């Protein structure tokens, strides 16, 4: 009875896995790869060699990306003595129930506001004869300035919006995008802000509370627009492309490096069929899709790469620890994109070699 039950579970698991695969493998891009590999196998009479699929680079879990921040060291009595400082209202909001439970973006906004208002408050405290408190505020401000790159890192690169941006999609039925990725303008805006924050975090010193609220709303809306981006779809498409290229190339390689398709540099019917599959599926469909995906990849990585480089460089300069799990994920992501480009070139080289073996070229 137990053996029969185990068998039923096994059958169910296999059927479930097959169902999941079917559900996730029915995008136009996946269908084109299946069609291309089937044609190659039929024409060249070879099967794709087994290989380990390149995995999707999932972002590390939040608990794997720990960051440590210092306390300002300003207690309630210090707070009360700041009665003439705009910074007092900022600290009050940070210590409110909503402020204490704010996310990384809210904490970034608080620290930017703290830094921008600190110099004016320090002058007021010195004028009021509160020299020790002014010195304490100066030290707290210097600490926040040093840790600002980590605050930016937490609010952006490892925050929920960027995490959603890189999340693996359910499918690729609407990718490549027909229009422009809605997140690109928001990412460019974030990059501009980040440049300003890392160079002159005090440029907003004269802002009123209303102006700070407007900026906070704009910042959060920008992160919301980044959340809608298709970075994860781009990675999933390139993952599908590289695995498809590896399989297709292994079929062609068996005729290039093993028993040749043509014994003489003269076309035979199988060679003509191969060129037909190459032209009608690989060039007309897969290459066309790849061009759009690569354009999207270039646009995304140009701005994302700049954001990552600048904030990580600032963290390194300020001796702030960068979570190793993030660097490992970044390396895995960039490796996927690099390997996809190399697999594309390798496949074209193999296809050209096989056509040449039969006295053909893609254009003749």
XYZ file of C-alpha atoms in Angstrom:
364
model
C 0.000 0.000 0.000
C 2.813 2.343 0.944
C 4.711 1.496 -2.242
C 1.612 2.202 -4.316
C 1.132 5.498 -2.511
C 4.762 6.451 -3.131
C 4.323 5.610 -6.802
C 1.251 7.831 -7.008
C 3.152 10.693 -5.399
C 6.002 10.191 -7.861
C 3.663 10.239 -10.851
C 1.961 13.335 -9.488
C 5.304 15.073 -8.995
C 6.389 14.294 -12.541
C 3.092 15.512 -13.956
C 3.259 18.651 -11.839
C 6.809 19.375 -12.968
C 5.793 18.854 -16.569
C 2.820 21.147 -16.125
C 4.975 23.866 -14.570
C 7.519 23.538 -17.364
C 4.777 23.788 -19.952
C 3.337 26.876 -18.248
C 6.652 28.649 -18.053
C 7.969 27.563 -21.445
C 5.239 28.771 -23.773
C 6.474 32.280 -24.505
C 7.161 33.212 -28.150
C 10.900 33.259 -27.436
C 10.865 29.778 -25.877
C 8.740 28.445 -28.735
C 11.196 29.815 -31.282
C 14.123 28.116 -29.556
C 12.264 24.810 -29.412
C 11.416 25.108 -33.107
C 14.995 25.992 -34.026
C 16.570 23.138 -32.081
C 14.012 20.658 -33.469
C 14.811 21.716 -37.029
C 18.557 21.481 -36.440
C 18.228 18.023 -34.900
C 16.071 16.816 -37.785
C 18.229 18.282 -40.565
C 21.633 17.438 -39.075
C 20.485 14.135 -37.537
C 22.081 14.971 -34.222
C 20.657 15.674 -30.758
C 21.632 18.466 -28.409
C 24.205 17.286 -25.910
C 23.198 17.343 -22.240
C 24.357 20.428 -20.393
C 23.642 22.127 -17.110
C 21.367 25.105 -17.700
C 22.706 28.459 -16.575
C 20.587 29.522 -13.605
C 18.602 32.716 -13.176
C 20.466 35.135 -10.862
C 18.021 35.631 -7.991
C 18.817 38.523 -5.661
C 19.883 37.536 -2.137
C 17.248 37.635 0.596
C 17.179 40.808 2.725
C 18.600 38.953 5.729
C 21.658 38.077 3.625
C 22.407 41.780 3.079
C 23.112 43.142 6.580
C 24.205 46.744 7.104
C 25.160 48.501 10.338
C 24.474 52.157 11.129
C 25.467 54.348 14.055
C 23.091 56.163 16.378
C 23.109 59.975 16.313
C 23.775 60.074 20.063
C 21.320 62.956 20.534
C 19.028 62.231 23.507
C 15.761 63.834 24.640
C 17.441 66.615 26.645
C 19.644 67.497 23.691
C 16.560 67.497 21.493
C 14.742 69.955 23.782
C 17.662 72.390 23.668
C 17.413 72.579 19.862
C 14.226 74.643 20.053
C 15.397 77.222 17.464
C 16.577 74.593 14.939
C 14.566 73.278 11.996
C 16.506 70.073 12.618
C 14.444 69.591 15.773
C 11.292 68.935 13.717
C 13.226 66.477 11.554
C 14.424 64.554 14.604
C 10.897 64.606 16.045
C 9.501 63.043 12.869
C 12.264 60.418 12.862
C 11.475 59.481 16.470
C 7.721 59.269 15.875
C 5.998 55.900 15.547
C 5.932 56.209 11.755
C 9.535 57.371 11.664
C 10.855 54.533 13.809
C 9.139 51.978 11.573
C 10.117 53.594 8.282
C 11.792 51.597 5.541
C 15.247 52.173 4.072
C 13.982 54.920 1.738
C 12.411 56.813 4.672
C 15.659 56.541 6.643
C 17.618 57.844 3.655
C 15.311 60.860 3.416
C 15.766 61.514 7.152
C 19.550 61.368 6.936
C 19.607 63.673 3.897
C 17.404 66.115 5.760
C 19.523 65.806 8.919
C 22.757 66.482 7.034
C 21.317 69.449 5.134
C 19.967 71.147 8.281
C 22.841 70.331 10.640
C 25.226 73.174 9.719
C 22.611 75.870 10.347
C 21.593 74.246 13.611
C 25.211 73.965 14.722
C 25.655 77.736 14.200
C 22.485 78.438 16.219
C 23.673 76.230 19.074
C 27.059 77.960 19.123
C 25.332 81.369 19.218
C 23.218 80.120 22.132
C 26.361 79.078 23.990
C 25.639 75.339 23.653
C 29.173 74.566 22.513
C 29.238 70.937 23.659
C 25.927 70.150 21.950
C 27.126 71.882 18.773
C 30.248 69.690 18.816
C 28.110 66.601 19.410
C 25.891 67.562 16.478
C 28.959 68.066 14.275
C 30.207 64.575 15.136
C 26.778 63.047 14.465
C 26.607 64.843 11.119
C 30.049 63.614 10.077
C 28.990 60.064 10.933
C 25.826 60.377 8.856
C 27.797 61.812 5.943
C 30.252 58.914 6.124
C 27.421 56.354 6.249
C 25.304 58.072 3.570
C 26.535 55.759 0.740
C 25.291 52.759 2.752
C 21.931 54.482 3.267
C 21.675 55.010 -0.488
C 22.701 51.392 -1.091
C 19.990 50.122 1.282
C 17.270 52.359 -0.160
C 18.058 51.593 -3.776
C 20.171 48.611 -4.822
C 18.913 46.267 -2.111
C 15.555 47.926 -1.480
C 12.175 46.381 -2.369
C 11.760 48.433 -5.554
C 15.088 47.380 -7.098
C 14.428 43.854 -5.882
C 11.121 43.870 -7.778
C 12.906 45.343 -10.806
C 15.229 42.297 -10.933
C 12.608 39.697 -10.003
C 12.164 36.697 -12.288
C 8.911 37.130 -14.270
C 6.107 34.589 -14.394
C 6.621 34.345 -18.158
C 8.020 36.238 -21.137
C 4.789 36.554 -23.095
C 5.040 40.374 -23.204
C 8.811 40.557 -23.547
C 10.764 41.964 -25.359
C 8.900 45.198 -24.620
C 7.180 46.879 -27.524
C 7.930 50.328 -26.116
C 10.478 51.895 -23.803
C 11.027 50.443 -20.350
C 9.061 52.768 -17.999
C 11.796 52.543 -15.373
C 14.624 54.027 -17.441
C 13.673 57.674 -16.844
C 13.238 56.979 -13.119
C 16.629 55.243 -12.942
C 18.278 58.219 -14.662
C 16.599 60.561 -12.154
C 17.845 58.429 -9.269
C 21.378 58.438 -10.689
C 21.318 62.248 -10.866
C 20.113 62.526 -7.271
C 22.714 60.037 -6.099
C 25.482 62.043 -7.750
C 24.292 65.158 -5.919
C 23.946 63.357 -2.578
C 27.428 61.878 -2.761
C 29.043 65.167 -3.753
C 27.024 67.925 -2.042
C 24.535 66.523 0.485
C 23.966 70.010 1.985
C 22.618 71.739 -1.143
C 19.051 71.462 0.235
C 19.813 73.341 3.475
C 17.303 76.107 2.751
C 14.367 73.802 1.982
C 11.185 74.247 3.971
C 9.212 71.383 5.503
C 6.791 71.558 2.571
C 9.636 71.328 0.057
C 11.040 68.319 1.915
C 7.635 66.643 1.845
C 7.335 67.272 -1.890
C 10.806 65.830 -2.442
C 9.966 62.788 -0.299
C 6.862 62.145 -2.388
C 8.852 62.505 -5.620
C 11.560 60.156 -4.373
C 9.067 57.490 -3.335
C 7.185 57.841 -6.629
C 10.482 57.441 -8.504
C 11.203 54.221 -6.631
C 7.681 53.088 -7.532
C 8.437 53.673 -11.215
C 11.682 51.700 -10.906
C 9.675 48.829 -9.424
C 7.765 48.569 -12.733
C 10.935 47.999 -14.783
C 11.717 44.857 -16.749
C 15.207 44.063 -15.524
C 14.135 40.586 -14.414
C 12.501 39.920 -17.773
C 15.715 40.933 -19.517
C 17.710 38.485 -17.384
C 15.158 35.703 -17.941
C 15.239 36.287 -21.702
C 19.024 36.189 -21.793
C 18.987 33.054 -19.641
C 16.636 31.451 -22.161
C 18.818 32.676 -25.017
C 22.095 31.369 -23.634
C 20.668 27.953 -22.812
C 19.074 27.776 -26.250
C 22.336 28.800 -27.891
C 24.328 26.186 -25.960
C 21.942 23.430 -27.027
C 21.766 24.541 -30.655
C 25.529 24.998 -30.882
C 26.144 21.495 -29.550
C 24.064 20.104 -32.435
C 25.993 22.042 -35.073
C 29.365 21.350 -33.431
C 28.875 17.614 -33.904
C 28.833 18.171 -37.685
C 31.694 20.680 -37.637
C 34.058 18.815 -35.289
C 32.814 15.255 -35.849
C 31.437 13.477 -38.862
C 30.959 16.236 -41.471
C 27.623 17.009 -43.046
C 29.297 17.515 -46.442
C 32.331 15.494 -47.514
C 33.072 18.058 -50.215
C 32.485 21.837 -50.253
C 29.351 21.330 -52.309
C 25.776 21.840 -51.065
C 23.583 18.817 -50.484
C 19.845 18.904 -49.660
C 20.508 18.664 -45.901
C 22.850 21.649 -46.111
C 20.197 23.679 -47.931
C 17.664 22.752 -45.253
C 20.147 23.797 -42.573
C 20.637 27.166 -44.231
C 16.862 27.499 -44.454
C 16.446 26.894 -40.714
C 19.268 29.320 -40.012
C 17.653 32.013 -42.139
C 13.969 31.554 -41.299
C 14.240 30.913 -37.560
C 17.611 31.932 -36.172
C 18.206 35.094 -38.222
C 14.646 36.244 -38.933
C 13.155 35.418 -35.521
C 15.709 34.753 -32.789
C 18.242 37.328 -33.955
C 15.510 39.929 -34.315
C 14.375 39.218 -30.761
C 17.968 39.243 -29.529
C 18.534 42.671 -31.053
C 15.642 44.161 -29.077
C 16.704 42.390 -25.879
C 20.293 43.558 -26.294
C 19.165 47.141 -26.831
C 17.127 46.959 -23.644
C 20.051 45.374 -21.802
C 22.397 48.149 -22.920
C 19.978 50.873 -21.804
C 19.357 49.234 -18.423
C 22.948 48.318 -17.620
C 24.307 51.722 -18.642
C 22.347 53.477 -15.911
C 22.291 50.623 -13.388
C 26.028 50.084 -13.809
C 26.669 53.756 -13.105
C 24.471 53.725 -9.992
C 26.146 50.585 -8.662
C 29.684 51.708 -9.437
C 29.370 55.108 -7.780
C 27.663 54.002 -4.573
C 29.899 50.942 -4.105
C 32.991 53.084 -4.725
C 31.772 55.576 -2.117
C 31.147 52.759 0.383
C 34.649 51.425 -0.193
C 36.169 54.901 0.181
C 34.343 55.402 3.497
C 35.332 51.943 4.793
C 31.712 50.738 4.799
C 31.241 46.985 4.478
C 29.528 45.849 1.274
C 27.520 42.639 1.827
C 29.373 39.836 0.054
C 26.068 38.276 -1.044
C 25.347 41.368 -3.150
C 28.745 41.208 -4.873
C 28.223 37.501 -5.585
C 24.789 38.192 -7.088
C 26.140 41.097 -9.136
C 28.902 38.847 -10.472
C 26.411 36.103 -11.340
C 24.150 38.575 -13.140
C 26.961 40.148 -15.143
C 28.371 36.711 -15.944
C 25.022 35.645 -17.421
C 24.996 38.686 -19.694
C 28.621 38.172 -20.745
C 28.197 34.451 -21.411
C 25.095 35.153 -23.508
C 27.083 37.491 -25.764
C 29.897 34.954 -26.107
C 27.440 32.118 -26.831
C 25.872 34.231 -29.568
C 29.247 34.786 -31.232
C 30.209 31.134 -30.867
C 26.959 29.986 -32.469
C 27.398 32.289 -35.454
C 30.971 31.034 -35.871
C 29.862 27.386 -35.829
C 27.001 28.009 -38.245
C 29.338 29.794 -40.651
C 31.837 26.931 -40.419
C 29.179 24.342 -41.287
C 27.904 26.406 -44.212
C 31.475 26.799 -45.451
C 31.972 23.039 -45.149
C 29.194 22.653 -47.709
C 30.272 25.502 -49.951
C 27.529 27.811 -48.701
C 27.215 31.120 -46.899
C 24.135 32.730 -45.277
C 23.660 34.993 -48.257
C 24.183 32.729 -51.273
